[in-house]
CSV table of C-alpha atoms in Angstrom, one decimal:
chain,number,residue,atom,x,y,z
A,3,MET,CA,-18.6,13.6,23.0
A,4,ASN,CA,-16.1,11.2,21.6
A,5,LYS,CA,-13.1,11.3,24.0
A,6,GLN,CA,-10.7,9.2,22.0
A,7,THR,CA,-8.2,11.8,21.0
A,8,ASN,CA,-4.7,10.8,20.0
A,9,PHE,CA,-1.9,12.1,22.2
A,10,LEU,CA,1.8,11.7,22.5
A,11,TYR,CA,3.6,12.4,25.8
A,12,LYS,CA,7.2,13.3,26.5
A,13,THR,CA,8.6,14.1,29.9
A,14,ALA,CA,10.8,17.2,29.9
A,15,GLU,CA,12.5,18.1,33.2
A,16,ASN,CA,9.6,18.2,35.7
A,17,LYS,CA,6.8,18.8,33.1
A,18,THR,CA,5.1,16.8,30.4
A,19,ILE,CA,5.0,17.9,26.7
A,20,VAL,CA,1.7,16.7,25.1
A,21,TRP,CA,1.0,16.6,21.4
A,22,PHE,CA,-2.6,16.6,20.2
A,23,GLU,CA,-3.1,14.8,16.9
A,24,ASN,CA,-6.5,16.5,16.0
A,25,SER,CA,-4.9,20.0,16.1
A,26,ASN,CA,-1.2,19.2,15.7
A,27,GLU,CA,-0.6,21.3,18.8
A,28,TYR,CA,2.0,20.9,21.5
A,29,LEU,CA,1.3,21.9,25.2
A,30,ILE,CA,3.5,21.8,28.2
A,31,LEU,CA,1.5,20.6,31.2
A,32,GLU,CA,2.2,20.0,34.9
A,33,ASN,CA,2.6,16.2,35.4
A,34,THR,CA,-0.6,16.0,37.5
A,35,THR,CA,-2.6,17.7,34.7
A,36,ALA,CA,-1.0,15.3,32.1
A,37,ASP,CA,-2.0,12.4,34.3
A,38,ILE,CA,-5.6,13.5,34.4
A,39,LEU,CA,-5.6,13.8,30.6
A,40,LYS,CA,-4.2,10.3,30.2
A,41,ARG,CA,-7.0,9.0,32.5
A,42,LEU,CA,-9.7,10.9,30.7
A,43,ASN,CA,-8.4,9.5,27.4
A,44,LYS,CA,-8.6,6.0,28.8
A,45,GLY,CA,-12.3,6.6,29.5
A,46,ILE,CA,-12.1,6.8,33.3
A,47,SER,CA,-15.0,8.8,34.7
A,48,VAL,CA,-14.6,12.4,35.9
A,49,ASN,CA,-16.0,11.3,39.3
A,50,GLU,CA,-13.4,8.6,39.7
A,51,ILE,CA,-10.5,10.8,38.7
A,52,ALA,CA,-11.8,13.6,40.9
A,53,GLU,CA,-11.9,11.3,43.9
A,54,ALA,CA,-8.3,10.1,43.5
A,55,LEU,CA,-7.1,13.7,42.9
A,56,SER,CA,-9.0,15.0,45.9
A,57,LYS,CA,-7.2,12.4,48.2
A,58,LYS,CA,-3.8,13.1,46.6
A,59,LEU,CA,-4.0,16.9,46.9
A,60,SER,CA,-6.1,17.0,50.1
A,61,VAL,CA,-8.7,19.4,48.5
A,62,PRO,CA,-12.5,19.1,48.3
A,63,LYS,CA,-13.8,16.8,45.6
A,64,GLU,CA,-16.0,19.6,44.2
A,65,LYS,CA,-12.9,21.7,43.4
A,66,THR,CA,-11.2,18.8,41.6
A,67,ILE,CA,-14.3,18.0,39.6
A,68,ASP,CA,-14.5,21.7,38.4
A,69,PHE,CA,-10.8,21.5,37.5
A,70,ILE,CA,-11.2,18.3,35.5
A,71,LEU,CA,-14.3,19.5,33.7
A,72,ASP,CA,-12.6,22.7,32.7
A,73,LEU,CA,-9.6,20.8,31.4
A,74,GLU,CA,-11.9,18.4,29.5
A,75,LYS,CA,-13.7,21.3,27.9
A,76,ARG,CA,-10.4,23.0,26.8
A,77,ILE,CA,-8.9,19.8,25.4
A,78,TYR,CA,-11.8,18.1,23.7
A,79,GLU,CA,-14.0,21.0,22.4
A,80,PRO,CA,-13.5,21.3,18.7
A,81,LYS,CA,-11.0,24.1,17.9
A,82,ASN,CA,-12.0,26.8,15.4
A,83,SER,CA,-10.4,25.6,12.2
A,84,LYS,CA,-7.2,27.5,11.4
A,85,GLU,CA,-7.5,26.6,7.8
A,86,LEU,CA,-6.1,29.3,5.5
A,87,GLU,CA,-8.8,31.3,3.8
A,88,ILE,CA,-8.8,30.1,0.3
A,89,ILE,CA,-11.2,31.2,-2.5
A,90,ASN,CA,-14.1,28.8,-2.5
A,91,ASP,CA,-14.4,28.5,-6.2
A,92,TYR,CA,-11.0,28.9,-7.9
A,93,ARG,CA,-11.4,25.9,-10.2
A,94,ASP,CA,-11.9,28.3,-13.1
A,95,ILE,CA,-8.8,30.4,-12.4
A,96,LYS,CA,-6.5,30.2,-15.4
A,97,ILE,CA,-2.7,30.9,-15.5
A,98,PRO,CA,-2.2,34.3,-17.2
A,99,LYS,CA,-1.1,34.3,-20.8
A,100,SER,CA,1.8,36.7,-20.1
A,101,PHE,CA,4.1,37.5,-17.2
A,102,GLU,CA,6.1,40.6,-16.7
A,103,TYR,CA,9.1,38.8,-15.1
A,104,ILE,CA,10.4,35.3,-15.8
A,105,LYS,CA,13.4,34.1,-13.8
A,106,TYR,CA,15.5,31.0,-14.1
A,107,TYR,CA,17.2,29.7,-10.9
A,108,LYS,CA,19.8,27.0,-10.9
A,109,ILE,CA,20.0,25.0,-7.7
A,110,ASN,CA,22.4,22.0,-7.7
A,111,ASN,CA,21.5,20.3,-11.0
A,112,LEU,CA,18.0,21.6,-11.3
A,113,ILE,CA,16.7,24.6,-13.2
A,114,PHE,CA,13.5,26.3,-11.9
A,115,LYS,CA,11.5,28.5,-14.2
A,116,VAL,CA,9.5,31.0,-12.1
A,117,SER,CA,7.1,33.4,-13.7
A,118,PHE,CA,5.9,36.5,-11.8
A,119,LEU,CA,2.9,38.5,-13.1
A,120,SER,CA,4.3,41.9,-12.0
A,121,GLU,CA,6.9,43.5,-9.7
A,122,LYS,CA,4.6,43.0,-6.7
A,123,GLU,CA,4.8,39.2,-7.0
A,124,LEU,CA,8.5,39.3,-7.9
A,125,SER,CA,9.2,41.3,-4.6
A,126,LEU,CA,7.7,38.5,-2.5
A,127,VAL,CA,10.1,35.8,-3.6
A,128,HIS,CA,12.9,36.9,-5.9
A,129,PRO,CA,15.2,39.1,-3.6
A,130,LYS,CA,16.3,36.2,-1.5
A,131,PHE,CA,17.0,33.9,-4.5
A,132,SER,CA,18.5,36.4,-6.9
A,133,HIS,CA,22.0,35.0,-6.4
A,134,LEU,CA,20.8,31.7,-8.1
A,135,VAL,CA,19.6,33.4,-11.3
A,136,ILE,CA,21.0,32.1,-14.6
A,137,GLU,CA,20.4,33.3,-18.2
A,138,LYS,CA,17.1,32.2,-19.9
A,139,SER,CA,17.1,28.5,-20.4
A,140,GLU,CA,14.9,26.6,-22.9
A,141,ILE,CA,15.2,23.5,-20.8
A,142,PHE,CA,14.0,23.6,-17.2
A,143,ASP,CA,13.0,20.9,-14.6
A,144,VAL,CA,10.3,22.7,-12.6
A,145,GLU,CA,7.9,25.5,-13.5
A,146,PHE,CA,6.3,27.8,-10.9
A,147,ASP,CA,3.7,30.5,-11.7
A,148,VAL,CA,3.0,33.2,-9.2
A,149,PHE,CA,0.2,35.8,-9.8
A,150,ILE,CA,-2.3,37.9,-7.9
A,151,ASN,CA,-5.9,37.8,-8.9
A,152,ASN,CA,-8.8,39.5,-7.0
A,153,LYS,CA,-6.5,40.2,-4.0
A,154,TYR,CA,-5.4,36.5,-3.7
A,155,ILE,CA,-1.9,35.3,-4.6
A,156,PHE,CA,-2.0,32.0,-6.6
A,157,LEU,CA,0.8,29.5,-6.9
A,158,PHE,CA,0.9,26.9,-9.6
A,159,VAL,CA,3.6,24.3,-10.0
A,160,ASP,CA,4.0,22.5,-13.3
A,161,GLN,CA,0.5,23.9,-14.3
A,162,LYS,CA,-1.1,22.4,-11.2
A,163,LEU,CA,-2.8,24.7,-8.7
A,164,ILE,CA,-1.1,24.5,-5.3
A,165,GLY,CA,-3.2,27.1,-3.4
A,166,ALA,CA,-4.4,30.7,-3.0
A,167,TRP,CA,-3.7,33.0,-0.1
A,168,SER,CA,-5.1,36.4,0.9
A,169,TYR,CA,-2.6,39.2,1.3
A,170,LYS,CA,-2.7,39.0,5.1
A,171,ASN,CA,-1.5,35.4,4.8
A,172,ILE,CA,1.4,36.2,2.5
A,173,HIS,CA,3.9,34.5,4.8
A,174,TYR,CA,1.9,31.2,4.3
A,175,PHE,CA,2.4,31.6,0.6
A,176,GLN,CA,6.1,32.2,1.1
A,177,GLY,CA,6.4,29.2,3.4
A,178,LYS,CA,4.7,27.0,0.8
A,179,PHE,CA,6.9,28.3,-2.0
A,180,SER,CA,10.0,27.4,0.1
A,181,MET,CA,8.6,24.1,1.1
A,182,LEU,CA,8.0,23.1,-2.5
A,183,LEU,CA,11.5,24.2,-3.3
A,184,ILE,CA,13.1,21.9,-0.7
A,185,GLN,CA,10.9,19.0,-1.8
A,186,LYS,CA,12.3,19.4,-5.4
A,187,ILE,CA,15.9,20.1,-4.3
A,188,HIS,CA,16.2,17.2,-1.9
A,189,GLN,CA,13.6,14.9,-3.6
A,190,LYS,CA,11.6,14.5,-0.4
A,191,GLU,CA,7.8,14.8,-0.1
A,192,GLU,CA,6.3,17.1,2.6
A,193,SER,CA,5.5,14.0,4.7
A,194,GLU,CA,9.3,13.2,4.8
A,195,TRP,CA,10.1,16.4,6.7
A,196,MET,CA,10.0,16.5,10.5
A,197,GLY,CA,9.7,20.3,10.6
A,198,VAL,CA,10.9,23.6,9.3
A,199,PHE,CA,12.3,26.1,11.9
A,200,HIS,CA,12.5,29.9,11.9
A,201,ALA,CA,16.2,29.9,12.7
A,202,SER,CA,19.7,30.2,11.1
A,203,ALA,CA,21.8,27.0,10.6
A,204,VAL,CA,25.5,27.1,10.6
A,205,SER,CA,27.9,24.2,10.0
A,206,ASN,CA,31.6,23.3,10.5
A,207,GLN,CA,31.2,20.7,7.7
A,208,LYS,CA,30.7,17.9,10.2
A,209,LYS,CA,27.6,19.0,12.1
A,210,SER,CA,25.3,22.0,12.4
A,211,ILE,CA,24.0,24.4,15.1
A,212,LEU,CA,20.6,26.2,15.0
A,213,PHE,CA,20.5,29.8,16.1
A,214,LEU,CA,17.2,31.1,17.3
A,215,GLY,CA,15.9,34.3,18.7
A,216,ASP,CA,13.3,37.0,18.2
A,217,SER,CA,13.6,39.2,15.1
A,218,GLY,CA,16.3,41.8,15.7
A,219,ASN,CA,18.3,39.6,18.2
A,220,GLY,CA,21.1,39.1,15.7
A,221,LYS,CA,20.6,35.6,14.2
A,222,SER,CA,21.4,36.6,10.7
A,223,THR,CA,24.2,39.0,11.7
A,224,SER,CA,25.9,36.2,13.7
A,225,LEU,CA,25.5,33.8,10.8
A,226,ALA,CA,27.2,36.4,8.5
A,227,LEU,CA,30.1,36.8,10.9
A,228,LEU,CA,30.5,33.1,11.3
A,229,GLN,CA,30.5,32.4,7.6
A,230,ALA,CA,33.3,35.0,7.3
A,231,ASN,CA,35.3,33.0,9.9
A,232,GLY,CA,35.5,29.5,8.5
A,233,PHE,CA,31.9,28.3,9.1
A,234,THR,CA,29.3,27.5,6.4
A,235,CYS,CA,25.7,28.9,6.1
A,236,LEU,CA,23.4,25.9,5.7
A,237,ALA,CA,20.2,27.9,5.9
A,238,ASP,CA,18.8,31.3,7.0
A,239,ASP,CA,15.3,31.8,8.3
A,240,PHE,CA,13.9,28.6,6.8
A,241,VAL,CA,15.7,25.5,8.3
A,242,PRO,CA,14.3,22.1,7.1
A,243,ILE,CA,15.0,18.9,9.1
A,244,ASP,CA,14.1,15.5,7.7
A,245,ILE,CA,12.5,12.4,9.3
A,246,GLU,CA,14.8,9.7,8.0
A,247,LYS,CA,18.2,11.1,9.1
A,248,ARG,CA,16.9,13.9,11.5
A,249,GLU,CA,19.4,16.2,9.9
A,250,VAL,CA,19.4,19.9,8.9
A,251,TYR,CA,19.2,20.2,5.1
A,252,SER,CA,20.6,23.0,3.1
A,253,PHE,CA,18.2,25.8,1.9
A,254,PRO,CA,19.7,28.1,-0.7
A,255,SER,CA,18.1,31.5,0.2
A,256,ALA,CA,20.4,34.5,0.9
A,257,ILE,CA,21.0,35.8,4.4
A,258,SER,CA,18.8,38.8,5.2
A,259,ILE,CA,20.8,41.7,6.7
A,260,LYS,CA,19.0,44.5,8.5
A,261,LYS,CA,20.1,48.1,8.2
A,262,ASN,CA,21.4,48.3,11.7
A,263,SER,CA,23.9,45.5,11.0
A,264,LEU,CA,25.6,47.2,8.0
A,265,GLU,CA,28.1,49.0,10.1
A,266,THR,CA,29.4,45.7,11.5
A,267,LEU,CA,29.3,43.8,8.3
A,268,LEU,CA,30.4,46.3,5.6
A,269,PRO,CA,34.2,45.9,6.4
A,270,ILE,CA,33.8,42.2,5.9
A,271,TYR,CA,31.3,42.2,3.0
A,272,PRO,CA,31.9,45.4,0.9
A,273,GLU,CA,29.4,44.1,-1.7
A,274,LEU,CA,26.6,45.1,0.8
A,275,GLU,CA,27.4,48.7,0.1
A,276,THR,CA,25.9,48.5,-3.4
A,277,SER,CA,23.4,45.6,-3.0
A,278,ALA,CA,19.7,46.4,-3.4
A,279,GLU,CA,17.7,47.5,-0.4
A,280,TYR,CA,14.2,46.2,0.2
A,281,ASN,CA,11.7,47.9,2.5
A,282,PHE,CA,9.2,45.3,3.9
A,283,LYS,CA,6.6,47.7,5.3
A,284,ARG,CA,4.4,44.9,6.5
A,285,LEU,CA,7.3,43.5,8.6
A,286,ASN,CA,8.6,47.0,9.4
A,287,LYS,CA,12.1,46.2,8.3
A,288,ILE,CA,14.6,47.2,5.7
A,289,VAL,CA,17.0,44.5,4.5
A,290,ARG,CA,19.7,43.7,2.0
A,291,TYR,CA,20.6,40.2,1.0
A,292,LEU,CA,24.0,38.5,1.3
A,293,LYS,CA,24.9,35.5,-0.7
A,294,PRO,CA,25.6,32.4,1.5
A,295,ASN,CA,29.0,30.8,1.2
A,296,ASN,CA,27.5,27.3,0.8
A,297,ASN,CA,28.3,25.9,-2.6
A,298,ASN,CA,26.7,22.5,-2.0
A,299,TYR,CA,22.9,22.7,-1.7
A,300,PHE,CA,22.7,18.9,-1.5
A,301,SER,CA,24.4,19.0,2.0
A,302,HIS,CA,22.7,17.9,5.2
A,303,LEU,CA,24.2,17.5,8.6
A,304,PRO,CA,23.2,16.4,12.1
A,305,CYS,CA,22.3,19.0,14.7
A,306,ASN,CA,22.9,18.5,18.5
A,307,ASP,CA,22.6,22.0,19.8
A,308,LEU,CA,20.1,24.9,19.8
A,309,VAL,CA,21.5,28.3,20.6
A,310,PHE,CA,19.2,31.2,21.5
A,311,ILE,CA,21.4,34.1,20.5
A,312,LYS,CA,21.1,37.8,21.4
A,313,TYR,CA,23.4,40.7,20.6
A,314,GLU,CA,23.3,43.2,23.4
A,315,LYS,CA,25.4,46.3,23.3
A,316,ASP,CA,28.1,46.5,26.0
A,317,SER,CA,27.1,43.1,27.4
A,318,ASN,CA,29.7,40.6,28.7
A,319,LEU,CA,29.5,37.3,27.0
A,320,ILE,CA,27.2,35.0,28.7
A,321,CYS,CA,26.7,31.4,27.5
A,322,LYS,CA,24.7,29.0,29.6
A,323,GLU,CA,22.7,25.9,29.2
A,324,ILE,CA,18.9,26.6,29.5
A,325,SER,CA,16.0,24.5,30.4
A,326,LYS,CA,14.4,22.2,27.8
A,327,VAL,CA,11.0,23.5,28.7
A,328,ASP,CA,12.0,27.2,28.1
A,329,ALA,CA,13.7,26.2,24.8
A,330,PHE,CA,10.7,24.2,23.6
A,331,GLN,CA,8.3,27.1,24.3
A,332,GLN,CA,10.5,29.4,22.2
A,333,LEU,CA,11.1,26.9,19.4
A,334,VAL,CA,7.6,25.6,18.6
A,335,PRO,CA,5.4,28.7,18.0
A,336,ASP,CA,7.4,29.9,15.0
A,337,SER,CA,7.9,26.4,13.5
A,338,TRP,CA,6.1,24.3,10.9
A,339,LEU,CA,5.9,20.8,12.4
A,340,SER,CA,4.6,17.7,10.6
A,341,PRO,CA,1.1,16.8,11.5
A,342,LYS,CA,1.8,13.0,11.1
A,343,LYS,CA,1.8,11.1,14.4
A,344,GLU,CA,5.0,9.1,13.6
A,345,ASN,CA,6.8,12.3,12.6
A,346,ALA,CA,5.6,14.1,15.8
A,347,LYS,CA,7.1,11.3,17.9
A,348,ILE,CA,10.4,11.6,16.0
A,349,PHE,CA,10.4,15.4,16.6
A,350,LEU,CA,9.9,14.9,20.4
A,351,ASP,CA,12.7,12.3,20.5
A,352,TRP,CA,15.0,14.6,18.4
A,353,PHE,CA,14.3,17.6,20.7
A,354,ASP,CA,15.0,15.4,23.7
A,355,SER,CA,18.5,14.7,22.4
A,356,LEU,CA,19.5,18.4,22.1
A,357,THR,CA,21.5,20.6,24.3
A,358,CYS,CA,20.0,24.1,24.5
A,359,TYR,CA,22.0,27.3,25.2
A,360,GLN,CA,21.4,31.0,25.7
A,361,LEU,CA,24.2,33.1,24.3
A,362,THR,CA,24.3,36.9,24.9
A,363,TYR,CA,27.2,38.9,23.5
A,364,SER,CA,28.5,42.2,22.4
A,365,ASN,CA,32.0,41.2,21.2
A,366,ASN,CA,31.9,39.5,17.9
A,367,ASN,CA,35.2,37.6,18.4
A,368,GLU,CA,34.1,36.2,21.7
A,369,MET,CA,30.9,35.0,20.1
A,370,ILE,CA,32.8,33.2,17.3
A,371,LYS,CA,35.2,31.6,19.8
A,372,THR,CA,32.2,30.4,22.0
A,373,VAL,CA,30.4,28.9,18.9
A,374,SER,CA,33.6,27.0,18.1
A,375,LYS,CA,33.7,25.6,21.6
A,376,ILE,CA,30.0,24.5,21.2
A,377,PHE,CA,30.9,22.7,18.0
A,378,ASN,CA,33.9,21.0,19.6
A,379,ASN,CA,31.9,20.1,22.8
A,380,GLU,CA,34.3,22.2,24.9
A,381,LEU,CA,31.8,24.1,26.9
């Protein structure tokens, strides 16, 4: 078994974050376990490591050998490939001759022509970008074609096949679509992005804060409230951060507002009353879309703070700094992180520089004041 696996290590509080190059995975390990891993990777024998560990922990050598062999197996055994299932032979797939829906979106100085075969394809992309629609344009900069064939959704960009995804992997298709969009908007290749985070990003024009939390915790509602109170929506749900500047870049999708937030937001955004409602059965949610107040989709700003936000009825406002390890465990699973080693190192360094908070609230005004304090380093 070839042991030479590439790792990166970063100490976080009293643990070690380890990144594995062969699987682009991050694990949080006890320092002793990380130390064993480093030794295995240097080619030191299991016997030698077990002997040292047995003395250090005052446990029988046989137990330490079992522990090391188990760790070695878990770390070095080839993982089942998580490759997306893609049709094996799609070379002959042709772009359909006619599409039911053709939309033109203007973002900054670029015009995107996006053709959708039917209403089904349209529903997967268009609702969150409908505020960017312009009249038909003979001149456009980028052309996307989206169509379902044999239960797979295909994406072509400028006549070139990008990929095909089964219906159960539709979120991968949507992620790829958004990724290609930011590459074109900001003129950066995929390798120039550190990661994309499932979060909301709000700015005060000087810097940004990322809001994270499980679906239904109030990320988007908080963002909508903040943009009505002098802050700017940089991105909702899809937050890209680049390698070169380590800054949050603007993403032009609308803010998704769930049905149970309408009562709070209708007095501020009366347009939500008549905006279209979309029922995403697969995700078990009904949403309307709110136009972001950002009018500069070129913008990008540094981010120093992560806030795990939660609306809780009748709760007092609680805002406290939380452990980096807890924050990391919540941030990483929902994120796309670059598989390049140099980018993974930049991500770990960037994460190390952040302050992480848990903010629970029920009073909207108190939440807005607290976010202002975080922006102004007054907490």
